[in-house]
């Protein structure tokens, strides 16, 4: 079982601690740093958790808000959940050992030439 990696995006909270309560507060400051974002892009950046983030935007935000990357992005690890077995499904023992012992076989990486 591997943990599921996720993160919390804290831009709105960091902005609030700096007295910025509207998405329009940050737009001219980004433009000064040659990061021209539309009002819609800024609204999404502030109100939603971004899946992709341009590093120039991230560095500009850290400069504007005088903060570090870990103030804006907080890693969160959640334990992975095991799949529930269907009714009647059993674990097949391998080579005479107890069920569940030695059953794990990692998948091999497939390397292909492009």
Coordinates of C-alpha atoms in Angstrom, one line a residue:
X1 CA 0.0 0.0 0.0
X2 CA 1.3 3.4 -0.9
X3 CA 0.2 6.7 0.5
X4 CA -1.8 9.1 -1.7
X5 CA -0.1 12.4 -2.1
X6 CA -2.0 15.6 -2.2
X7 CA -1.6 19.3 -1.2
X8 CA -3.4 22.2 0.3
X9 CA -3.3 25.5 -1.6
X10 CA -3.2 28.4 0.9
X11 CA -3.0 31.4 -1.4
X12 CA -6.3 33.0 -0.1
X13 CA -5.2 32.6 3.5
X14 CA -1.8 34.1 2.9
X15 CA -3.3 37.0 1.0
X16 CA -5.7 37.6 3.9
X17 CA -2.9 37.8 6.4
X18 CA -1.3 40.5 4.2
X19 CA -4.6 42.5 4.1
X20 CA -5.5 41.4 0.6
X21 CA -9.2 40.3 0.6
X22 CA -10.1 40.7 -3.1
X23 CA -8.6 38.9 -6.1
X24 CA -8.3 42.3 -7.8
X25 CA -5.7 43.4 -5.1
X26 CA -3.1 41.1 -6.5
X27 CA -3.5 41.7 -10.3
X28 CA -1.5 44.9 -10.6
X29 CA 1.3 43.5 -8.4
X30 CA 1.6 40.5 -10.7
X31 CA 1.6 42.8 -13.8
X32 CA 4.5 44.7 -12.2
X33 CA 6.5 41.5 -12.2
X34 CA 5.7 40.7 -15.8
X35 CA 3.0 38.2 -15.0
X36 CA 0.0 39.4 -16.8
X37 CA -3.0 37.2 -15.8
X38 CA -6.6 37.9 -16.7
X39 CA -9.1 38.6 -13.9
X40 CA -10.6 35.1 -14.5
X41 CA -7.2 33.4 -14.2
X42 CA -6.4 35.3 -11.0
X43 CA -9.8 34.4 -9.5
X44 CA -9.2 30.7 -10.3
X45 CA -5.7 30.9 -8.9
X46 CA -7.0 32.4 -5.6
X47 CA -10.2 30.4 -5.2
X48 CA -9.3 27.0 -6.5
X49 CA -6.5 24.5 -6.0
X50 CA -4.4 24.6 -9.1
X51 CA -3.4 21.4 -10.8
X52 CA -0.6 23.1 -12.7
X53 CA 1.3 26.2 -11.7
X54 CA 3.8 28.2 -13.7
X55 CA 7.0 28.6 -11.7
X56 CA 7.2 32.3 -12.7
X57 CA 3.7 32.8 -11.2
X58 CA 4.7 31.0 -8.0
X59 CA 7.9 33.1 -7.6
X60 CA 6.0 36.3 -8.3
X61 CA 3.4 35.3 -5.6
X62 CA 6.2 34.5 -3.1
X63 CA 7.7 37.9 -3.8
X64 CA 4.5 39.9 -3.6
X65 CA 3.4 38.1 -0.4
X66 CA 6.9 37.9 1.1
X67 CA 6.4 34.2 1.9
X68 CA 8.0 30.9 1.2
X69 CA 6.7 28.1 -1.1
X70 CA 5.7 26.0 1.9
X71 CA 3.4 28.9 3.1
X72 CA 1.5 28.6 -0.2
X73 CA 1.7 24.8 -0.8
X74 CA 1.3 22.4 2.1
X75 CA 1.9 18.8 1.3
X76 CA -0.7 16.3 2.7
X77 CA -0.2 12.6 2.8
X78 CA -3.3 10.4 3.2
X79 CA -3.0 6.7 3.8
X80 CA -4.1 4.6 0.8
X81 CA -7.2 2.5 1.2
X82 CA -7.3 -1.1 0.4
X83 CA -9.8 -2.4 -2.1
X84 CA -12.6 -4.3 -0.5
X85 CA -12.9 -7.9 -1.8
X86 CA -16.1 -9.0 -3.4
X87 CA -18.2 -11.5 -1.4
X88 CA -16.7 -15.0 -1.8
X89 CA -13.3 -13.7 -3.2
X90 CA -10.3 -15.2 -1.5
X91 CA -6.6 -14.7 -1.5
X92 CA -4.7 -17.4 -3.3
X93 CA -1.8 -18.6 -1.2
X94 CA 1.6 -18.8 -3.0
X95 CA 3.9 -21.7 -2.7
X96 CA 2.3 -23.2 0.3
X97 CA 2.7 -20.2 2.6
X98 CA 0.0 -18.6 4.6
X99 CA -2.6 -16.5 2.7
X100 CA -1.3 -13.0 2.1
X101 CA 2.3 -13.9 2.7
X102 CA 4.5 -13.6 -0.4
X103 CA 1.5 -12.7 -2.7
X104 CA 2.8 -9.3 -3.5
X105 CA 4.7 -9.0 -6.8
X106 CA 5.5 -5.5 -8.0
X107 CA 4.8 -4.6 -11.6
X108 CA 7.8 -4.2 -13.8
X109 CA 8.3 -0.9 -15.6
X110 CA 7.8 -1.2 -19.3
X111 CA 10.4 0.7 -21.3
X112 CA 9.6 1.4 -24.9
X113 CA 11.6 3.3 -27.6
X114 CA 9.8 6.1 -29.2

